[in-house]
Each structure stands twice: as structure tokens, then as C-alpha cells.
Amino acid sequence: MKKIAIAILILLVAWTAYTVEQEREKEKPVKIKPEKGITLKLYNHQTGKIETVELEEYLIGVVAGEMPPDYPLEALKAQAIAARTYTLKRILEPHNTKGYHPGADLCTDPAHSQAYVTDAELKKRWGVKYYYYLSRIKWAVNSTKGKTLVYKGELIDPVYHASCGGHRTEAAKDVWGYDIPYLRSVSCFEADYPVETKAFKISYIDKVLGTDLQALAVSTGAKPVKISDRTSTGRVKKIKLGSRVFLAEEIRYRLGLKSTIMTVSTRGDKIIFTTRGYGHGVGLCQRGAAALADKGQNYQEILSHYYPGTKIILYK
């Protein structure tokens, strides 16, 4: 009886060790083995050179540059699939790159393409957490390898942004003027969004935007700025500055504002913009994706929510 008890105890210890080892294996990053498959030409806007990069290796630098590495893994996976789809669409449809990077498929400037961070830069940025964070990014990219988003059989344009500001994302038609079925406004569960206030001298705005605010104030005493139109989600759509009307998205870009969810006021010779959120607000909200992942949703559910009507397929 004693021998049987000892044998059972040994088996239990062995089984426990095996189970623990299995769990550890699940957490290990999958090693990327560059294949002689899809490559892309990447214009490095800092060096001015075009580099040839393997797709899945490129995506590691993109996901690391676009999303905080400590976000939930399901959010990182969703980001990897969105970034892969974005990249492939631009490789296959070079006429849509608008000449930002002649001779290349994409560039490293996030204002034109996707953010991209080299391995050397990641080591500096992450310091002692480099290996841990890199393992999470590699896991997200590798566990979704080859997966892309399509709508009615065609690769989508999976735009994304850091923070919609809470409540809802924005529809493409209200930001860029054209309707895309899978880029419509959807509810968002982001709770922690950035708020920023920036003040600009009226003379500076006249210089940057070519407006006549100083002259108008002197001649008529009229208010130099007025919000003239909002979208259904409350974002500013159009702003009147002096005698000119601008799309709010243009103002955001040219003045370096974080969002078009804004209030505008004047104080002396300055115009003050207070914004909520970060980015254009269309498509996947990265903070919202993290919130959904924290609620237990997987990457398929996250992508289905932010890109309604799309499907995930394995690209061949």
C-alpha cells in the first residue's frame, strides 16, 4: 500500500511539472523565421534610403511603434492583423500611396504610413524590459501570421488611431468625405482618454493657415473663430477662422492638435484649443481595443466590432 501511495505521489509531481512546462511553452515567443515570401520596400524618412524588409519582420517594428507593448495580447493581435492588412493593401495597390514615398511601398513616417521602430531603437526605448516586451510583440505577430481583413473578398483599408476620446468612433464620411461600409461609427469602451490644451497666437494662425484674423479683429471686432459644424458623434467637422471655413481634420493636422473632439475659445491675442482623444477617430481605437480585451474579448471580436462586416482570412 505504501509503495502504491509513493508511486501515485511521483506521478502527481511529474504531471504537475509537465503542466507547468506546457503553460510556460504557451508564453514563449514564437521565433520568426524569415521566408522567401512577401517583402516590401520601406522608405526610411530619417536616412532617406529605401530598405527591403520581410513582411512579418516589418510588422514587429510596426506593432511596437503603434501600440504600447504592455497592452493585452488580444489587442496586440488585433493591431498586428490591422497592420498586416494595411501593409498588403499598399503593396498590392501602389497607386493609393499618393506619391509620399516614390520607389517604395511604405515609409517610416506615421503621418504618411505606419509608425515603425527599429530593433536598436526598441532597446533604447524599453531598456531592461526589452526582451519581455519584444516577446509579447513577436507573439502577437506570429500567432496571427498571414491573417488579414477583407470586406466582400477584398482587402480593407484598416485605418486606426490611438484614442477616439470615448463614447463612439467616427465614420469615414464625416472625416474624409467618402463613405466606406466597414468604417462607420461604432460604440467604444475606452475610459481613459487624453485631454490636451494648446494656445496659439492669432498672428501664428494667420501665418500657418493664411487667414485674416488680425485684420478682422481690428476692423470689425468680430470673434476670430467659430465652430460651424459638428458630426453626429460631437466631433467638430468645420471651423470658421476669420472669413475662411476649414475642415476640422485639416486644422488638426496643420496645427498639430490631437483630436477634432474639441472646444475653442479666445483669450487676448490667443486662440485656445482643448481636445479629447488622439487621432482621426476612424476605425480601430487602440485604447478601446485594450478595454475590450480586458473585458475578455478576443482579437476576432475586437476586429469585428471596429470593422463591421469584415472577415479574417489567411492571405496566400
mmCIF file of C-alpha atoms in Angstrom:
data_model
loop_
_atom_site.group_PDB
_atom_site.id
_atom_site.type_symbol
_atom_site.label_atom_id
_atom_site.label_comp_id
_atom_site.label_asym_id
_atom_site.label_seq_id
_atom_site.Cartn_x
_atom_site.Cartn_y
_atom_site.Cartn_z
ATOM 1 C CA MET A 1 0.000 0.000 0.000
ATOM 2 C CA LYS A 2 2.852 2.303 0.917
ATOM 3 C CA LYS A 3 4.563 1.601 -2.433
ATOM 4 C CA ILE A 4 1.336 2.410 -4.299
ATOM 5 C CA ALA A 5 0.993 5.722 -2.437
ATOM 6 C CA ILE A 6 4.590 6.652 -3.276
ATOM 7 C CA ALA A 7 4.038 5.755 -6.942
ATOM 8 C CA ILE A 8 0.902 7.909 -7.080
ATOM 9 C CA LEU A 9 2.778 10.805 -5.459
ATOM 10 C CA ILE A 10 5.580 10.532 -8.048
ATOM 11 C CA LEU A 11 3.029 10.537 -10.883
ATOM 12 C CA LEU A 12 1.304 13.635 -9.464
ATOM 13 C CA VAL A 13 4.603 15.511 -9.187
ATOM 14 C CA ALA A 14 5.552 14.550 -12.757
ATOM 15 C CA TRP A 15 2.129 15.590 -14.092
ATOM 16 C CA THR A 16 2.301 18.943 -12.286
ATOM 17 C CA ALA A 17 5.766 19.616 -13.707
ATOM 18 C CA TYR A 18 4.546 18.708 -17.210
ATOM 19 C CA THR A 19 1.505 21.020 -16.897
ATOM 20 C CA VAL A 20 3.628 23.937 -15.673
ATOM 21 C CA GLU A 21 6.073 23.390 -18.535
ATOM 22 C CA GLN A 22 3.159 23.386 -21.010
ATOM 23 C CA GLU A 23 1.952 26.730 -19.658
ATOM 24 C CA ARG A 24 5.466 28.145 -19.948
ATOM 25 C CA GLU A 25 5.650 26.988 -23.552
ATOM 26 C CA LYS A 26 2.425 28.897 -24.290
ATOM 27 C CA GLU A 27 4.018 32.092 -23.037
ATOM 28 C CA LYS A 28 7.243 31.701 -25.022
ATOM 29 C CA PRO A 29 7.537 33.917 -28.095
ATOM 30 C CA VAL A 30 7.391 32.172 -31.427
ATOM 31 C CA LYS A 31 10.634 32.679 -33.314
ATOM 32 C CA ILE A 32 10.189 34.404 -36.629
ATOM 33 C CA LYS A 33 11.923 32.652 -39.482
ATOM 34 C CA PRO A 34 12.063 34.993 -42.474
ATOM 35 C CA GLU A 35 10.741 33.174 -45.511
ATOM 36 C CA LYS A 36 11.446 33.786 -49.152
ATOM 37 C CA GLY A 37 7.961 35.184 -49.479
ATOM 38 C CA ILE A 38 6.485 38.644 -49.207
ATOM 39 C CA THR A 39 8.920 41.521 -48.901
ATOM 40 C CA LEU A 40 8.339 45.247 -49.115
ATOM 41 C CA LYS A 41 10.342 48.313 -49.966
ATOM 42 C CA LEU A 42 10.409 50.665 -46.988
ATOM 43 C CA TYR A 43 11.491 54.293 -47.296
ATOM 44 C CA ASN A 44 13.279 55.389 -44.127
ATOM 45 C CA HIS A 45 12.395 59.074 -43.826
ATOM 46 C CA GLN A 46 15.246 59.620 -41.352
ATOM 47 C CA THR A 47 18.049 58.201 -43.508
ATOM 48 C CA GLY A 48 16.493 58.923 -46.898
ATOM 49 C CA LYS A 49 17.161 55.346 -48.020
ATOM 50 C CA ILE A 50 14.892 52.565 -49.281
ATOM 51 C CA GLU A 51 15.283 49.245 -47.470
ATOM 52 C CA THR A 52 13.947 45.804 -48.388
ATOM 53 C CA VAL A 53 12.210 44.207 -45.403
ATOM 54 C CA GLU A 54 10.440 40.870 -44.908
ATOM 55 C CA LEU A 55 6.752 41.451 -44.157
ATOM 56 C CA GLU A 56 6.430 39.697 -40.803
ATOM 57 C CA GLU A 57 9.688 41.222 -39.540
ATOM 58 C CA TYR A 58 8.429 44.651 -40.586
ATOM 59 C CA LEU A 59 5.222 44.085 -38.635
ATOM 60 C CA ILE A 60 7.173 43.608 -35.403
ATOM 61 C CA GLY A 61 8.539 47.147 -35.774
ATOM 62 C CA VAL A 62 5.087 48.475 -36.683
ATOM 63 C CA VAL A 63 3.158 46.909 -33.807
ATOM 64 C CA ALA A 64 5.913 48.017 -31.409
ATOM 65 C CA GLY A 65 5.680 51.548 -32.781
ATOM 66 C CA GLU A 66 1.901 51.774 -32.971
ATOM 67 C CA MET A 67 0.693 50.184 -29.726
ATOM 68 C CA PRO A 68 2.081 50.131 -26.161
ATOM 69 C CA PRO A 69 3.764 46.731 -25.597
ATOM 70 C CA ASP A 70 2.050 46.209 -22.243
ATOM 71 C CA TYR A 71 -1.432 46.267 -23.799
ATOM 72 C CA PRO A 72 -3.391 42.982 -23.553
ATOM 73 C CA LEU A 73 -2.215 40.313 -26.013
ATOM 74 C CA GLU A 74 -5.594 40.152 -27.779
ATOM 75 C CA ALA A 75 -5.378 43.885 -28.505
ATOM 76 C CA LEU A 76 -1.822 43.444 -29.807
ATOM 77 C CA LYS A 77 -3.014 40.611 -32.067
ATOM 78 C CA ALA A 78 -5.805 42.807 -33.431
ATOM 79 C CA GLN A 79 -3.228 45.523 -34.128
ATOM 80 C CA ALA A 80 -0.965 43.026 -35.912
ATOM 81 C CA ILE A 81 -3.756 41.925 -38.253
ATOM 82 C CA ALA A 82 -4.786 45.513 -38.970
ATOM 83 C CA ALA A 83 -1.165 46.473 -39.696
ATOM 84 C CA ARG A 84 -0.619 43.424 -41.924
ATOM 85 C CA THR A 85 -3.752 44.221 -43.926
ATOM 86 C CA TYR A 86 -2.774 47.883 -44.233
ATOM 87 C CA THR A 87 0.671 46.890 -45.499
ATOM 88 C CA LEU A 88 -0.507 44.320 -48.034
ATOM 89 C CA LYS A 89 -3.104 46.687 -49.434
ATOM 90 C CA ARG A 90 -0.417 49.262 -50.148
ATOM 91 C CA ILE A 91 1.906 46.695 -51.693
ATOM 92 C CA LEU A 92 -0.858 45.456 -53.983
ATOM 93 C CA GLU A 93 -2.340 48.897 -54.719
ATOM 94 C CA PRO A 94 0.664 51.241 -55.077
ATOM 95 C CA HIS A 95 -1.467 53.850 -56.856
ATOM 96 C CA ASN A 96 -3.065 54.643 -53.484
ATOM 97 C CA THR A 97 0.173 55.748 -51.787
ATOM 98 C CA LYS A 98 -0.203 59.307 -53.164
ATOM 99 C CA GLY A 99 3.483 59.625 -54.040
ATOM 100 C CA TYR A 100 4.640 60.095 -50.455
ATOM 101 C CA HIS A 101 7.487 57.635 -50.956
ATOM 102 C CA PRO A 102 8.402 57.124 -54.657
ATOM 103 C CA GLY A 103 10.006 53.747 -55.324
ATOM 104 C CA ALA A 104 8.809 52.320 -52.006
ATOM 105 C CA ASP A 105 5.631 50.643 -50.795
ATOM 106 C CA LEU A 106 5.541 52.441 -47.447
ATOM 107 C CA CYS A 107 7.624 54.797 -45.348
ATOM 108 C CA THR A 108 8.538 55.057 -41.675
ATOM 109 C CA ASP A 109 6.752 58.389 -41.163
ATOM 110 C CA PRO A 110 3.470 57.726 -39.268
ATOM 111 C CA ALA A 111 1.956 60.847 -40.821
ATOM 112 C CA HIS A 112 2.032 59.052 -44.202
ATOM 113 C CA SER A 113 2.180 55.333 -43.398
ATOM 114 C CA GLN A 114 2.550 53.375 -40.174
ATOM 115 C CA ALA A 115 4.929 54.027 -37.307
ATOM 116 C CA TYR A 116 7.974 51.765 -37.497
ATOM 117 C CA VAL A 117 10.668 51.301 -34.853
ATOM 118 C CA THR A 118 13.967 49.503 -35.443
ATOM 119 C CA ASP A 119 15.332 46.906 -33.051
ATOM 120 C CA ALA A 120 18.112 49.266 -31.948
ATOM 121 C CA GLU A 121 15.555 51.963 -31.124
ATOM 122 C CA LEU A 122 13.435 49.479 -29.172
ATOM 123 C CA LYS A 123 16.414 48.536 -26.999
ATOM 124 C CA LYS A 124 16.893 52.200 -26.100
ATOM 125 C CA ARG A 125 13.188 52.794 -25.547
ATOM 126 C CA TRP A 126 12.410 49.709 -23.468
ATOM 127 C CA GLY A 127 15.679 49.279 -21.580
ATOM 128 C CA VAL A 128 15.609 46.363 -19.126
ATOM 129 C CA LYS A 129 12.123 45.379 -20.320
ATOM 130 C CA TYR A 130 13.296 44.951 -23.928
ATOM 131 C CA TYR A 131 13.215 41.132 -24.043
ATOM 132 C CA TYR A 132 9.889 40.890 -22.222
ATOM 133 C CA TYR A 133 8.155 43.473 -24.414
ATOM 134 C CA LEU A 134 9.692 42.090 -27.603
ATOM 135 C CA SER A 135 8.429 38.603 -26.747
ATOM 136 C CA ARG A 136 4.877 39.973 -26.445
ATOM 137 C CA ILE A 137 5.071 41.802 -29.783
ATOM 138 C CA LYS A 138 6.543 38.746 -31.548
ATOM 139 C CA TRP A 139 3.855 36.548 -30.044
ATOM 140 C CA ALA A 140 1.114 38.862 -31.356
ATOM 141 C CA VAL A 141 2.602 38.955 -34.865
ATOM 142 C CA ASN A 142 3.443 35.259 -35.111
ATOM 143 C CA SER A 143 0.254 33.873 -33.633
ATOM 144 C CA THR A 144 -1.701 35.754 -36.333
ATOM 145 C CA LYS A 145 0.779 35.163 -39.161
ATOM 146 C CA GLY A 146 -0.784 35.626 -42.594
ATOM 147 C CA LYS A 147 -4.160 36.736 -41.230
ATOM 148 C CA THR A 148 -5.788 39.723 -42.925
ATOM 149 C CA LEU A 149 -9.104 41.560 -43.009
ATOM 150 C CA VAL A 150 -11.375 41.531 -46.058
ATOM 151 C CA TYR A 151 -14.750 43.013 -46.968
ATOM 152 C CA LYS A 152 -16.641 41.189 -49.719
ATOM 153 C CA GLY A 153 -13.444 39.387 -50.660
ATOM 154 C CA GLU A 154 -11.240 42.493 -50.935
ATOM 155 C CA LEU A 155 -8.545 43.673 -48.529
ATOM 156 C CA ILE A 156 -9.865 46.543 -46.463
ATOM 157 C CA ASP A 157 -8.173 49.819 -45.608
ATOM 158 C CA PRO A 158 -7.928 49.226 -41.844
ATOM 159 C CA VAL A 159 -7.208 52.698 -40.530
ATOM 160 C CA TYR A 160 -6.732 53.009 -36.796
ATOM 161 C CA HIS A 161 -5.960 55.618 -34.146
ATOM 162 C CA ALA A 162 -4.750 55.863 -30.563
ATOM 163 C CA SER A 163 -7.884 57.162 -28.838
ATOM 164 C CA CYS A 164 -11.377 58.034 -30.064
ATOM 165 C CA GLY A 165 -11.977 60.039 -26.899
ATOM 166 C CA GLY A 166 -14.584 57.649 -25.532
ATOM 167 C CA HIS A 167 -18.235 57.025 -26.441
ATOM 168 C CA ARG A 168 -18.007 56.405 -30.233
ATOM 169 C CA THR A 169 -15.572 56.197 -33.127
ATOM 170 C CA GLU A 170 -16.125 58.373 -36.199
ATOM 171 C CA ALA A 171 -17.436 57.450 -39.656
ATOM 172 C CA ALA A 172 -15.040 57.881 -42.590
ATOM 173 C CA LYS A 173 -17.580 60.003 -44.466
ATOM 174 C CA ASP A 174 -17.597 62.604 -41.670
ATOM 175 C CA VAL A 175 -13.799 62.885 -41.620
ATOM 176 C CA TRP A 176 -12.696 62.422 -45.227
ATOM 177 C CA GLY A 177 -15.943 62.927 -47.127
ATOM 178 C CA TYR A 178 -16.380 59.446 -48.606
ATOM 179 C CA ASP A 179 -18.429 56.555 -47.274
ATOM 180 C CA ILE A 180 -16.801 53.182 -46.519
ATOM 181 C CA PRO A 181 -19.203 50.491 -45.224
ATOM 182 C CA TYR A 182 -16.769 48.970 -42.711
ATOM 183 C CA LEU A 183 -15.563 52.363 -41.425
ATOM 184 C CA ARG A 184 -18.730 53.587 -39.801
ATOM 185 C CA SER A 185 -19.228 54.982 -36.320
ATOM 186 C CA VAL A 186 -19.406 52.314 -33.603
ATOM 187 C CA SER A 187 -19.612 52.395 -29.822
ATOM 188 C CA CYS A 188 -16.343 52.444 -27.911
ATOM 189 C CA PHE A 189 -15.492 51.364 -24.397
ATOM 190 C CA GLU A 190 -12.420 53.479 -23.818
ATOM 191 C CA ALA A 191 -12.499 55.053 -20.374
ATOM 192 C CA ASP A 192 -9.057 56.629 -20.062
ATOM 193 C CA TYR A 193 -8.531 59.173 -22.838
ATOM 194 C CA PRO A 194 -6.002 62.014 -23.173
ATOM 195 C CA VAL A 195 -7.041 65.654 -22.842
ATOM 196 C CA GLU A 196 -4.774 68.417 -24.141
ATOM 197 C CA THR A 197 -4.945 72.205 -24.276
ATOM 198 C CA LYS A 198 -2.941 74.271 -26.761
ATOM 199 C CA ALA A 199 -2.868 78.044 -27.180
ATOM 200 C CA PHE A 200 -1.780 79.776 -30.397
ATOM 201 C CA LYS A 201 -1.225 83.449 -31.073
ATOM 202 C CA ILE A 202 -3.587 84.816 -33.700
ATOM 203 C CA SER A 203 -0.579 86.041 -35.687
ATOM 204 C CA TYR A 204 0.779 82.476 -35.778
ATOM 205 C CA ILE A 205 -2.513 81.045 -37.041
ATOM 206 C CA ASP A 206 -2.640 83.725 -39.755
ATOM 207 C CA LYS A 207 0.852 82.704 -40.838
ATOM 208 C CA VAL A 208 0.250 78.932 -40.824
ATOM 209 C CA LEU A 209 -3.263 78.884 -42.264
ATOM 210 C CA GLY A 210 -3.238 82.030 -44.386
ATOM 211 C CA THR A 211 -6.186 83.530 -42.515
ATOM 212 C CA ASP A 212 -7.049 87.175 -41.844
ATOM 213 C CA LEU A 213 -7.807 87.019 -38.120
ATOM 214 C CA GLN A 214 -5.721 90.040 -37.086
ATOM 215 C CA ALA A 215 -7.207 92.278 -39.749
ATOM 216 C CA LEU A 216 -10.730 91.113 -38.952
ATOM 217 C CA ALA A 217 -10.343 91.787 -35.237
ATOM 218 C CA VAL A 218 -9.058 95.306 -35.879
ATOM 219 C CA SER A 219 -11.692 96.261 -38.455
ATOM 220 C CA THR A 220 -14.848 94.679 -37.031
ATOM 221 C CA GLY A 221 -14.113 93.410 -33.528
ATOM 222 C CA ALA A 222 -15.763 90.121 -34.531
ATOM 223 C CA LYS A 223 -14.856 86.831 -32.896
ATOM 224 C CA PRO A 224 -11.966 85.291 -34.841
ATOM 225 C CA VAL A 225 -13.082 81.664 -34.510
ATOM 226 C CA LYS A 226 -16.369 79.783 -34.623
ATOM 227 C CA ILE A 227 -17.298 76.097 -34.801
ATOM 228 C CA SER A 228 -19.658 75.953 -37.768
ATOM 229 C CA ASP A 229 -20.493 72.233 -38.000
ATOM 230 C CA ARG A 230 -20.290 69.056 -35.915
ATOM 231 C CA THR A 231 -20.701 65.370 -36.732
ATOM 232 C CA SER A 232 -23.351 63.144 -35.155
ATOM 233 C CA THR A 233 -20.777 61.965 -32.588
ATOM 234 C CA GLY A 234 -19.983 65.512 -31.466
ATOM 235 C CA ARG A 235 -16.659 65.922 -33.250
ATOM 236 C CA VAL A 236 -16.011 69.256 -34.882
ATOM 237 C CA LYS A 237 -16.456 68.969 -38.645
ATOM 238 C CA LYS A 238 -15.872 72.543 -39.792
ATOM 239 C CA ILE A 239 -14.331 75.625 -38.191
ATOM 240 C CA LYS A 240 -14.655 79.215 -39.353
ATOM 241 C CA LEU A 241 -11.455 81.204 -38.844
ATOM 242 C CA GLY A 242 -11.912 84.795 -39.880
ATOM 243 C CA SER A 243 -13.577 84.767 -43.293
ATOM 244 C CA ARG A 244 -12.490 81.221 -44.160
ATOM 245 C CA VAL A 245 -14.046 77.849 -43.337
ATOM 246 C CA PHE A 246 -11.762 74.850 -42.770
ATOM 247 C CA LEU A 247 -12.356 71.159 -42.287
ATOM 248 C CA ALA A 248 -11.517 70.394 -38.667
ATOM 249 C CA GLU A 249 -9.295 67.495 -39.752
ATOM 250 C CA GLU A 250 -7.124 69.941 -41.720
ATOM 251 C CA ILE A 251 -6.869 72.221 -38.692
ATOM 252 C CA ARG A 252 -5.906 69.236 -36.532
ATOM 253 C CA TYR A 253 -3.126 68.264 -38.908
ATOM 254 C CA ARG A 254 -1.721 71.718 -39.617
ATOM 255 C CA LEU A 255 -1.763 72.933 -36.012
ATOM 256 C CA GLY A 256 -0.634 69.614 -34.540
ATOM 257 C CA LEU A 257 -3.783 69.050 -32.494
ATOM 258 C CA LYS A 258 -4.503 65.573 -31.174
ATOM 259 C CA SER A 259 -8.203 65.339 -31.992
ATOM 260 C CA THR A 260 -11.248 67.028 -33.517
ATOM 261 C CA ILE A 261 -13.242 66.469 -30.333
ATOM 262 C CA MET A 262 -12.562 69.988 -29.211
ATOM 263 C CA THR A 263 -13.671 73.220 -27.659
ATOM 264 C CA VAL A 264 -12.327 76.537 -28.929
ATOM 265 C CA SER A 265 -12.063 79.821 -27.050
ATOM 266 C CA THR A 266 -10.161 83.107 -27.232
ATOM 267 C CA ARG A 267 -8.108 84.919 -24.609
ATOM 268 C CA GLY A 268 -6.466 88.191 -25.558
ATOM 269 C CA ASP A 269 -4.443 87.631 -28.717
ATOM 270 C CA LYS A 270 -4.610 83.846 -28.448
ATOM 271 C CA ILE A 271 -6.949 81.081 -29.610
ATOM 272 C CA ILE A 272 -7.173 78.104 -27.254
ATOM 273 C CA PHE A 273 -7.999 74.560 -28.390
ATOM 274 C CA THR A 274 -8.842 71.869 -25.838
ATOM 275 C CA THR A 275 -9.015 68.391 -27.362
ATOM 276 C CA ARG A 276 -10.052 64.943 -26.151
ATOM 277 C CA GLY A 277 -8.665 61.724 -27.642
ATOM 278 C CA TYR A 278 -5.816 61.229 -30.093
ATOM 279 C CA GLY A 279 -6.120 60.724 -33.849
ATOM 280 C CA HIS A 280 -8.767 60.946 -36.556
ATOM 281 C CA GLY A 281 -11.167 58.665 -34.679
ATOM 282 C CA VAL A 282 -11.920 56.319 -37.613
ATOM 283 C CA GLY A 283 -11.612 52.518 -37.481
ATOM 284 C CA LEU A 284 -9.895 50.676 -34.661
ATOM 285 C CA CYS A 285 -9.482 52.650 -31.438
ATOM 286 C CA GLN A 286 -6.342 51.252 -29.826
ATOM 287 C CA ARG A 287 -7.321 52.177 -26.287
ATOM 288 C CA GLY A 288 -10.797 50.839 -26.962
ATOM 289 C CA ALA A 289 -9.300 47.573 -28.230
ATOM 290 C CA ALA A 290 -7.344 47.271 -24.978
ATOM 291 C CA ALA A 291 -10.539 47.882 -22.991
ATOM 292 C CA LEU A 292 -12.395 45.161 -24.923
ATOM 293 C CA ALA A 293 -9.501 42.743 -24.382
ATOM 294 C CA ASP A 294 -9.600 43.500 -20.658
ATOM 295 C CA LYS A 295 -13.306 42.571 -20.739
ATOM 296 C CA GLY A 296 -12.378 39.164 -22.152
ATOM 297 C CA GLN A 297 -12.945 39.673 -25.882
ATOM 298 C CA ASN A 298 -10.515 38.058 -28.327
ATOM 299 C CA TYR A 299 -8.906 39.662 -31.362
ATOM 300 C CA GLN A 300 -11.600 38.331 -33.720
ATOM 301 C CA GLU A 301 -14.332 40.009 -31.670
ATOM 302 C CA ILE A 302 -12.338 43.239 -31.379
ATOM 303 C CA LEU A 303 -11.758 43.494 -35.136
ATOM 304 C CA SER A 304 -15.354 42.562 -35.936
ATOM 305 C CA HIS A 305 -16.538 45.372 -33.675
ATOM 306 C CA TYR A 306 -14.362 48.134 -35.113
ATOM 307 C CA TYR A 307 -14.564 46.965 -38.751
ATOM 308 C CA PRO A 308 -18.197 45.759 -39.017
ATOM 309 C CA GLY A 309 -18.982 43.365 -41.845
ATOM 310 C CA THR A 310 -15.369 42.269 -42.366
ATOM 311 C CA LYS A 311 -13.900 38.770 -42.194
ATOM 312 C CA ILE A 312 -10.484 37.453 -41.206
ATOM 313 C CA ILE A 313 -8.844 35.248 -43.824
ATOM 314 C CA LEU A 314 -5.415 33.699 -44.268
ATOM 315 C CA TYR A 315 -3.631 35.598 -47.032
ATOM 316 C CA LYS A 316 -1.972 33.379 -49.624
#
